[in-house]
Amino acid sequence: MSSNLPVRIGGSPPASTDPLARAADYATAEKSDATRRAYGSDFNHFSTWCFSAGRTPLPGSPETVAAYLAHLADSGLKASTITRRCAAITYAHRLKGCPPPTLAEPVKAVLRGIRRRIGTAVERKAPATARAIRDMLRRIPADTLAGKRDRALLLIGFSAALRRSELVALNVADIETVPEGIVIHIRRGKTDQEGQGAEIAVPKGSRLKPVEALTVWLEAVGNLPGMAGTDPAMPLFPSIAKGGRPGGRLSDRAVALIVKRWAKAAKLDPALFAGHSLRAGFVTSALEEGADPFKVMDITRHRRVDTLKIYDRRAKAFKNHAGKGFL
């Protein structure tokens, strides 16, 4: 039996006093904004394909979904993208109270076949390790507003192992100064959709000095925490408008572009780096230095030690290598 709840997957829900519309708003609130946008775009693509093929998207049949997945595979999409679009179809059907056709065995068989034929290897970006960050910092001007922002952004993203979405969501008010350094208050993260929040300690440091870089940046824009005239709601890392004044909040895509820009300036291949490189770089650098994996997890908020093994293998790839004695 289908539900009478209006289906609205992507975007921010408009304000409404209608009980059914409000129920739909709460139902979609279980997913993050980014997930809703992705699912909304994916389901729109599925719907457009269905209409062009004379098929019904909701409720869709297993045959329709299987044909759609085959179309995606033949179009050259990655297995990960096809899997996500399959998840969007599942989500839309569940919101409507309809049995998801994606759970039918014929559809599962098609998806397994696609993964087997295309492959499921994840394209991982290079970690911006402490060494890479130092090389980037040497190229960033310390006397311009944009340069001060970029230095602070790279160092805070790296030292707190932040996801790029968390980095751009920070406000000045989320920074707490303590004698040992700063505490960053994460209001909501990828694995914290209910908004319990987290606190990440960042020491002053004696080499990269992330806290010093952040202080220099905030002093430059006159927005140091506790300073007279400070706007606590100001984004910690805003865009820089023409004329050199802080603008609106950076997008997570902008973080990736900043990392790529300074990687290129440091003679590194920008194609290998992205926003996630900062987080991956902290983990890799910490494990290279022999840090306790559980201490690393305190910073990264990973829930499984197994996740760190991906970074640990890279960090120790050449340590006691099996061919060290004869290659």
mmCIF file of C-alpha atoms in Angstrom:
data_model
loop_
_atom_site.group_PDB
_atom_site.id
_atom_site.type_symbol
_atom_site.label_atom_id
_atom_site.label_comp_id
_atom_site.label_asym_id
_atom_site.label_seq_id
_atom_site.Cartn_x
_atom_site.Cartn_y
_atom_site.Cartn_z
ATOM 1 C CA MET A 1 0.000 0.000 0.000
ATOM 2 C CA SER A 2 1.410 3.388 -0.989
ATOM 3 C CA SER A 3 1.521 6.420 1.260
ATOM 4 C CA ASN A 4 -0.259 9.743 0.765
ATOM 5 C CA LEU A 5 2.849 11.640 1.876
ATOM 6 C CA PRO A 6 4.077 13.953 -0.892
ATOM 7 C CA VAL A 7 7.440 12.750 -2.193
ATOM 8 C CA ARG A 8 10.113 15.467 -2.145
ATOM 9 C CA ILE A 9 13.628 14.126 -2.199
ATOM 10 C CA GLY A 10 16.038 16.905 -3.111
ATOM 11 C CA GLY A 11 16.529 20.446 -1.850
ATOM 12 C CA SER A 12 15.351 22.222 1.263
ATOM 13 C CA PRO A 13 11.650 21.743 2.081
ATOM 14 C CA PRO A 14 9.473 24.861 1.989
ATOM 15 C CA ALA A 15 7.679 25.972 5.144
ATOM 16 C CA SER A 16 4.159 24.579 5.384
ATOM 17 C CA THR A 17 1.398 24.218 7.946
ATOM 18 C CA ASP A 18 -0.221 21.259 6.204
ATOM 19 C CA PRO A 19 0.195 18.180 8.476
ATOM 20 C CA LEU A 20 1.007 15.817 5.601
ATOM 21 C CA ALA A 21 3.539 18.249 4.145
ATOM 22 C CA ARG A 22 5.155 18.688 7.567
ATOM 23 C CA ALA A 23 5.301 14.908 7.983
ATOM 24 C CA ALA A 24 7.032 14.667 4.617
ATOM 25 C CA ASP A 25 9.489 17.359 5.732
ATOM 26 C CA TYR A 26 10.409 15.361 8.843
ATOM 27 C CA ALA A 27 10.672 12.142 6.826
ATOM 28 C CA THR A 28 13.225 13.664 4.461
ATOM 29 C CA ALA A 29 15.112 15.310 7.338
ATOM 30 C CA GLU A 30 16.594 11.900 8.210
ATOM 31 C CA LYS A 31 19.060 12.449 5.359
ATOM 32 C CA SER A 32 21.651 15.208 5.089
ATOM 33 C CA ASP A 33 21.134 18.071 2.658
ATOM 34 C CA ALA A 34 23.910 16.731 0.441
ATOM 35 C CA THR A 35 22.365 13.256 0.343
ATOM 36 C CA ARG A 36 18.925 14.669 -0.437
ATOM 37 C CA ARG A 37 20.327 16.752 -3.280
ATOM 38 C CA ALA A 38 22.171 13.760 -4.718
ATOM 39 C CA TYR A 39 19.151 11.455 -4.389
ATOM 40 C CA GLY A 40 16.870 14.122 -5.845
ATOM 41 C CA SER A 41 19.104 14.565 -8.884
ATOM 42 C CA ASP A 42 19.440 10.792 -9.315
ATOM 43 C CA PHE A 43 15.710 10.119 -9.090
ATOM 44 C CA ASN A 44 14.989 12.944 -11.526
ATOM 45 C CA HIS A 45 17.360 11.282 -13.972
ATOM 46 C CA PHE A 46 15.558 7.954 -13.489
ATOM 47 C CA SER A 47 12.165 9.633 -13.990
ATOM 48 C CA THR A 48 13.302 11.369 -17.174
ATOM 49 C CA TRP A 49 14.588 8.088 -18.574
ATOM 50 C CA CYS A 50 11.324 6.347 -17.666
ATOM 51 C CA PHE A 51 9.184 8.955 -19.406
ATOM 52 C CA SER A 52 11.334 8.779 -22.540
ATOM 53 C CA ALA A 53 11.029 4.980 -22.511
ATOM 54 C CA GLY A 54 7.286 4.998 -21.826
ATOM 55 C CA ARG A 55 7.698 3.509 -18.353
ATOM 56 C CA THR A 56 6.428 4.485 -14.888
ATOM 57 C CA PRO A 57 9.044 5.653 -12.356
ATOM 58 C CA LEU A 58 6.946 5.494 -9.172
ATOM 59 C CA PRO A 59 6.011 2.839 -8.453
ATOM 60 C CA GLY A 60 8.542 1.320 -10.778
ATOM 61 C CA SER A 61 8.800 -2.325 -11.728
ATOM 62 C CA PRO A 62 11.882 -4.538 -11.344
ATOM 63 C CA GLU A 63 12.019 -4.830 -15.131
ATOM 64 C CA THR A 64 12.090 -1.037 -15.499
ATOM 65 C CA VAL A 65 14.859 -0.601 -12.930
ATOM 66 C CA ALA A 66 16.922 -3.448 -14.398
ATOM 67 C CA ALA A 67 16.679 -1.906 -17.861
ATOM 68 C CA TYR A 68 17.639 1.508 -16.461
ATOM 69 C CA LEU A 69 20.707 0.137 -14.678
ATOM 70 C CA ALA A 70 21.816 -1.612 -17.868
ATOM 71 C CA HIS A 71 21.391 1.699 -19.720
ATOM 72 C CA LEU A 72 23.619 3.439 -17.173
ATOM 73 C CA ALA A 73 26.306 0.784 -17.433
ATOM 74 C CA ASP A 74 26.264 0.947 -21.228
ATOM 75 C CA SER A 75 26.597 4.748 -20.970
ATOM 76 C CA GLY A 76 29.952 4.363 -19.217
ATOM 77 C CA LEU A 77 29.004 5.365 -15.665
ATOM 78 C CA LYS A 78 31.065 4.107 -12.739
ATOM 79 C CA ALA A 79 29.696 1.274 -10.619
ATOM 80 C CA SER A 80 29.621 3.594 -7.592
ATOM 81 C CA THR A 81 27.399 6.106 -9.431
ATOM 82 C CA ILE A 82 25.045 3.355 -10.605
ATOM 83 C CA THR A 83 24.827 2.000 -7.040
ATOM 84 C CA ARG A 84 23.967 5.464 -5.726
ATOM 85 C CA ARG A 85 21.206 5.922 -8.304
ATOM 86 C CA CYS A 86 19.840 2.552 -7.310
ATOM 87 C CA ALA A 87 19.803 3.743 -3.684
ATOM 88 C CA ALA A 88 17.910 6.888 -4.729
ATOM 89 C CA ILE A 89 15.206 4.770 -6.362
ATOM 90 C CA THR A 90 14.956 2.676 -3.203
ATOM 91 C CA TYR A 91 14.671 5.780 -1.041
ATOM 92 C CA ALA A 92 11.941 7.369 -3.189
ATOM 93 C CA HIS A 93 9.841 4.206 -3.087
ATOM 94 C CA ARG A 94 10.212 3.842 0.677
ATOM 95 C CA LEU A 95 9.185 7.468 1.216
ATOM 96 C CA LYS A 96 6.073 6.784 -0.841
ATOM 97 C CA GLY A 97 5.374 3.570 1.064
ATOM 98 C CA CYS A 98 5.872 1.396 -2.006
ATOM 99 C CA PRO A 99 7.897 -1.841 -2.120
ATOM 100 C CA PRO A 100 11.284 -0.904 -3.646
ATOM 101 C CA PRO A 101 11.754 -2.711 -6.987
ATOM 102 C CA THR A 102 15.503 -2.511 -6.351
ATOM 103 C CA LEU A 103 15.191 -5.287 -3.764
ATOM 104 C CA ALA A 104 13.936 -7.798 -6.342
ATOM 105 C CA GLU A 105 16.454 -10.532 -7.140
ATOM 106 C CA PRO A 106 16.557 -9.775 -10.902
ATOM 107 C CA VAL A 107 17.618 -6.186 -10.140
ATOM 108 C CA LYS A 108 20.207 -7.352 -7.599
ATOM 109 C CA ALA A 109 21.590 -9.785 -10.176
ATOM 110 C CA VAL A 110 21.951 -7.009 -12.758
ATOM 111 C CA LEU A 111 23.741 -4.781 -10.236
ATOM 112 C CA ARG A 112 26.120 -7.614 -9.263
ATOM 113 C CA GLY A 113 26.858 -8.238 -12.925
ATOM 114 C CA ILE A 114 27.585 -4.550 -13.519
ATOM 115 C CA ARG A 115 29.973 -4.428 -10.569
ATOM 116 C CA ARG A 116 31.737 -7.556 -11.753
ATOM 117 C CA ARG A 117 32.136 -6.325 -15.306
ATOM 118 C CA ILE A 118 32.933 -2.659 -14.634
ATOM 119 C CA GLY A 119 34.805 -3.136 -11.373
ATOM 120 C CA THR A 120 34.302 -1.403 -8.054
ATOM 121 C CA ALA A 121 37.751 -0.011 -7.294
ATOM 122 C CA VAL A 122 37.450 3.338 -5.503
ATOM 123 C CA GLU A 123 39.416 6.220 -6.986
ATOM 124 C CA ARG A 124 41.278 7.521 -3.954
ATOM 125 C CA LYS A 125 42.875 10.943 -3.866
ATOM 126 C CA ALA A 126 46.396 11.435 -2.589
ATOM 127 C CA PRO A 127 46.719 12.388 1.073
ATOM 128 C CA ALA A 128 48.026 15.883 1.750
ATOM 129 C CA THR A 129 50.547 14.718 4.341
ATOM 130 C CA ALA A 130 52.408 17.017 6.709
ATOM 131 C CA ARG A 131 55.243 17.124 4.177
ATOM 132 C CA ALA A 132 52.883 18.093 1.351
ATOM 133 C CA ILE A 133 51.204 20.731 3.518
ATOM 134 C CA ARG A 134 54.607 22.290 4.301
ATOM 135 C CA ASP A 135 55.395 22.412 0.577
ATOM 136 C CA MET A 136 52.060 24.116 -0.121
ATOM 137 C CA LEU A 137 52.507 26.645 2.674
ATOM 138 C CA ARG A 138 55.837 27.758 1.187
ATOM 139 C CA ARG A 139 53.950 28.807 -1.944
ATOM 140 C CA ILE A 140 51.055 30.640 -0.282
ATOM 141 C CA PRO A 141 51.634 34.382 0.208
ATOM 142 C CA ALA A 142 51.466 35.368 3.862
ATOM 143 C CA ASP A 143 50.773 39.057 3.165
ATOM 144 C CA THR A 144 47.429 38.842 1.314
ATOM 145 C CA LEU A 145 43.974 38.277 2.777
ATOM 146 C CA ALA A 146 43.300 35.292 0.507
ATOM 147 C CA GLY A 147 46.715 33.879 1.347
ATOM 148 C CA LYS A 148 46.101 34.145 5.089
ATOM 149 C CA ARG A 149 42.720 32.479 4.680
ATOM 150 C CA ASP A 150 44.105 29.644 2.553
ATOM 151 C CA ARG A 151 46.969 28.988 4.973
ATOM 152 C CA ALA A 152 44.524 28.767 7.890
ATOM 153 C CA LEU A 153 42.033 26.682 5.902
ATOM 154 C CA LEU A 154 44.613 24.085 4.865
ATOM 155 C CA LEU A 155 46.091 23.839 8.353
ATOM 156 C CA ILE A 156 42.786 23.626 10.232
ATOM 157 C CA GLY A 157 41.334 21.143 7.738
ATOM 158 C CA PHE A 158 44.483 19.034 8.080
ATOM 159 C CA SER A 159 45.092 19.288 11.834
ATOM 160 C CA ALA A 160 41.456 18.563 12.748
ATOM 161 C CA ALA A 161 41.046 15.915 10.001
ATOM 162 C CA LEU A 162 37.879 17.637 8.844
ATOM 163 C CA ARG A 163 35.646 16.673 5.981
ATOM 164 C CA ARG A 164 35.332 19.535 3.531
ATOM 165 C CA SER A 165 31.621 19.916 4.353
ATOM 166 C CA GLU A 166 32.532 20.306 8.041
ATOM 167 C CA LEU A 167 35.271 22.799 7.228
ATOM 168 C CA VAL A 168 33.011 25.172 5.286
ATOM 169 C CA ALA A 169 30.175 24.829 7.846
ATOM 170 C CA LEU A 170 32.315 26.263 10.666
ATOM 171 C CA ASN A 171 31.483 29.665 12.105
ATOM 172 C CA VAL A 172 33.785 31.883 14.158
ATOM 173 C CA ALA A 173 31.669 30.953 17.197
ATOM 174 C CA ASP A 174 32.629 27.297 16.744
ATOM 175 C CA ILE A 175 36.220 28.037 17.776
ATOM 176 C CA GLU A 176 37.046 27.915 21.489
ATOM 177 C CA THR A 177 40.447 29.155 22.600
ATOM 178 C CA VAL A 178 42.152 27.201 25.391
ATOM 179 C CA PRO A 179 45.710 27.434 26.801
ATOM 180 C CA GLU A 180 46.886 24.395 24.837
ATOM 181 C CA GLY A 181 45.410 25.518 21.506
ATOM 182 C CA ILE A 182 41.823 25.536 20.265
ATOM 183 C CA VAL A 183 38.777 23.306 20.471
ATOM 184 C CA ILE A 184 36.662 23.110 17.326
ATOM 185 C CA HIS A 185 32.969 22.478 17.892
ATOM 186 C CA ILE A 186 31.484 20.439 15.050
ATOM 187 C CA ARG A 187 27.735 21.004 15.117
ATOM 188 C CA ARG A 188 26.870 18.228 12.676
ATOM 189 C CA GLY A 189 28.897 15.787 10.599
ATOM 190 C CA LYS A 190 28.487 13.118 7.955
ATOM 191 C CA THR A 191 28.069 10.349 10.530
ATOM 192 C CA ASP A 192 26.183 12.577 12.991
ATOM 193 C CA GLN A 193 22.916 13.332 11.227
ATOM 194 C CA GLU A 194 21.083 13.862 14.519
ATOM 195 C CA GLY A 195 23.346 16.756 15.426
ATOM 196 C CA GLN A 196 24.892 15.453 18.646
ATOM 197 C CA GLY A 197 28.021 17.394 17.769
ATOM 198 C CA ALA A 198 31.695 16.748 18.462
ATOM 199 C CA GLU A 199 34.710 18.568 19.869
ATOM 200 C CA ILE A 200 38.079 18.361 18.130
ATOM 201 C CA ALA A 201 41.190 19.509 19.963
ATOM 202 C CA VAL A 202 43.890 21.191 17.881
ATOM 203 C CA PRO A 203 47.180 21.873 19.697
ATOM 204 C CA LYS A 204 49.217 24.998 18.994
ATOM 205 C CA GLY A 205 51.933 22.896 17.399
ATOM 206 C CA SER A 206 55.620 23.692 16.972
ATOM 207 C CA ARG A 207 56.095 22.906 13.260
ATOM 208 C CA LEU A 208 53.010 23.649 11.170
ATOM 209 C CA LYS A 209 51.473 25.887 13.885
ATOM 210 C CA PRO A 210 47.806 25.686 12.822
ATOM 211 C CA VAL A 211 46.489 27.828 15.691
ATOM 212 C CA GLU A 212 48.886 30.642 14.858
ATOM 213 C CA ALA A 213 47.765 30.580 11.199
ATOM 214 C CA LEU A 214 44.115 30.746 12.245
ATOM 215 C CA THR A 215 44.808 33.658 14.622
ATOM 216 C CA VAL A 216 46.607 35.587 11.869
ATOM 217 C CA TRP A 217 43.659 35.065 9.525
ATOM 218 C CA LEU A 218 41.010 36.116 12.034
ATOM 219 C CA GLU A 219 43.002 39.168 13.101
ATOM 220 C CA ALA A 220 43.290 40.166 9.447
ATOM 221 C CA VAL A 221 39.491 40.243 9.072
ATOM 222 C CA GLY A 222 38.950 41.741 12.537
ATOM 223 C CA ASN A 223 36.954 38.756 13.699
ATOM 224 C CA LEU A 224 38.991 37.171 16.451
ATOM 225 C CA PRO A 225 36.803 35.317 18.991
ATOM 226 C CA GLY A 226 36.142 37.667 21.906
ATOM 227 C CA MET A 227 37.290 40.747 19.963
ATOM 228 C CA ALA A 228 35.018 43.784 20.075
ATOM 229 C CA GLY A 229 32.776 43.854 17.015
ATOM 230 C CA THR A 230 33.214 40.160 16.313
ATOM 231 C CA ASP A 231 30.377 38.514 14.405
ATOM 232 C CA PRO A 232 30.163 34.967 15.833
ATOM 233 C CA ALA A 233 27.844 33.890 13.005
ATOM 234 C CA MET A 234 30.404 34.792 10.349
ATOM 235 C CA PRO A 235 31.730 31.788 8.407
ATOM 236 C CA LEU A 236 35.173 30.888 9.627
ATOM 237 C CA PHE A 237 36.359 30.610 6.030
ATOM 238 C CA PRO A 238 34.367 32.942 3.752
ATOM 239 C CA SER A 239 35.006 33.731 0.130
ATOM 240 C CA ILE A 240 37.071 36.820 -0.644
ATOM 241 C CA ALA A 241 35.090 39.304 -2.734
ATOM 242 C CA LYS A 242 36.548 41.775 -5.191
ATOM 243 C CA GLY A 243 38.151 44.565 -3.262
ATOM 244 C CA GLY A 244 39.505 42.146 -0.664
ATOM 245 C CA ARG A 245 36.510 41.949 1.636
ATOM 246 C CA PRO A 246 35.145 38.673 3.089
ATOM 247 C CA GLY A 247 32.070 37.456 1.235
ATOM 248 C CA GLY A 248 29.701 34.530 1.711
ATOM 249 C CA ARG A 249 30.419 31.022 2.927
ATOM 250 C CA LEU A 250 32.765 28.921 0.801
ATOM 251 C CA SER A 251 31.313 25.855 -0.894
ATOM 252 C CA ASP A 252 32.828 22.437 -0.268
ATOM 253 C CA ARG A 253 33.856 22.438 -3.921
ATOM 254 C CA ALA A 254 35.875 25.596 -3.265
ATOM 255 C CA VAL A 255 37.930 23.700 -0.672
ATOM 256 C CA ALA A 256 38.911 21.142 -3.301
ATOM 257 C CA LEU A 257 39.916 23.907 -5.705
ATOM 258 C CA ILE A 258 42.040 25.612 -3.040
ATOM 259 C CA VAL A 259 43.841 22.335 -2.259
ATOM 260 C CA LYS A 260 44.431 21.695 -5.978
ATOM 261 C CA ARG A 261 45.673 25.229 -6.562
ATOM 262 C CA TRP A 262 48.361 25.072 -3.901
ATOM 263 C CA ALA A 263 49.275 21.480 -4.711
ATOM 264 C CA LYS A 264 50.022 22.639 -8.252
ATOM 265 C CA ALA A 265 52.004 25.606 -6.931
ATOM 266 C CA ALA A 266 54.067 23.160 -4.845
ATOM 267 C CA LYS A 267 54.896 21.138 -8.002
ATOM 268 C CA LEU A 268 52.504 18.334 -7.017
ATOM 269 C CA ASP A 269 49.988 16.829 -9.443
ATOM 270 C CA PRO A 270 46.718 18.682 -8.713
ATOM 271 C CA ALA A 271 44.683 15.869 -10.286
ATOM 272 C CA LEU A 272 45.703 13.630 -7.390
ATOM 273 C CA PHE A 273 44.436 15.999 -4.700
ATOM 274 C CA ALA A 274 40.978 17.044 -3.508
ATOM 275 C CA GLY A 275 39.198 18.328 -0.424
ATOM 276 C CA HIS A 276 39.410 14.916 1.249
ATOM 277 C CA SER A 277 43.209 15.010 0.907
ATOM 278 C CA LEU A 278 43.448 17.134 4.074
ATOM 279 C CA ARG A 279 41.625 14.565 6.213
ATOM 280 C CA ALA A 280 43.443 11.652 4.589
ATOM 281 C CA GLY A 281 46.745 13.469 5.012
ATOM 282 C CA PHE A 282 46.309 13.815 8.776
ATOM 283 C CA VAL A 283 45.518 10.117 9.185
ATOM 284 C CA THR A 284 48.435 9.048 6.984
ATOM 285 C CA SER A 285 50.879 11.387 8.730
ATOM 286 C CA ALA A 286 49.729 10.319 12.205
ATOM 287 C CA LEU A 287 50.100 6.623 11.398
ATOM 288 C CA GLU A 288 53.502 7.233 9.790
ATOM 289 C CA GLU A 289 54.597 8.766 13.102
ATOM 290 C CA GLY A 290 53.379 5.670 14.970
ATOM 291 C CA ALA A 291 50.320 7.278 16.586
ATOM 292 C CA ASP A 292 47.878 5.007 18.423
ATOM 293 C CA PRO A 293 45.020 4.243 15.976
ATOM 294 C CA PHE A 294 42.488 4.868 18.741
ATOM 295 C CA LYS A 295 43.977 8.320 19.347
ATOM 296 C CA VAL A 296 43.687 8.975 15.622
ATOM 297 C CA MET A 297 40.037 7.916 15.779
ATOM 298 C CA ASP A 298 39.470 10.479 18.531
ATOM 299 C CA ILE A 299 40.265 13.147 15.949
ATOM 300 C CA THR A 300 38.744 11.607 12.810
ATOM 301 C CA ARG A 301 35.656 10.182 14.577
ATOM 302 C CA HIS A 302 35.921 6.973 12.571
ATOM 303 C CA ARG A 303 33.824 4.273 14.194
ATOM 304 C CA ARG A 304 35.757 1.274 12.901
ATOM 305 C CA VAL A 305 39.471 0.601 13.154
ATOM 306 C CA ASP A 306 39.220 -1.268 9.846
ATOM 307 C CA THR A 307 38.662 2.051 8.085
ATOM 308 C CA LEU A 308 42.086 3.256 9.206
ATOM 309 C CA LYS A 309 43.782 0.193 7.706
ATOM 310 C CA ILE A 310 43.396 1.740 4.262
ATOM 311 C CA TYR A 311 45.574 4.657 5.358
ATOM 312 C CA ASP A 312 47.881 2.476 7.458
ATOM 313 C CA ARG A 313 48.763 0.295 4.468
ATOM 314 C CA ARG A 314 49.813 3.367 2.514
ATOM 315 C CA ALA A 315 51.719 4.898 5.424
ATOM 316 C CA LYS A 316 53.725 1.697 5.951
ATOM 317 C CA ALA A 317 53.899 0.527 2.347
ATOM 318 C CA PHE A 318 57.716 0.733 2.192
ATOM 319 C CA LYS A 319 58.524 -0.008 5.824
ATOM 320 C CA ASN A 320 60.195 -3.442 6.115
ATOM 321 C CA HIS A 321 59.242 -4.101 2.482
ATOM 322 C CA ALA A 322 59.555 -7.787 1.501
ATOM 323 C CA GLY A 323 61.904 -6.917 -1.335
ATOM 324 C CA LYS A 324 64.021 -4.452 0.607
ATOM 325 C CA GLY A 325 67.032 -6.754 0.761
ATOM 326 C CA PHE A 326 67.302 -7.630 -2.917
ATOM 327 C CA LEU A 327 65.526 -5.008 -5.046
#
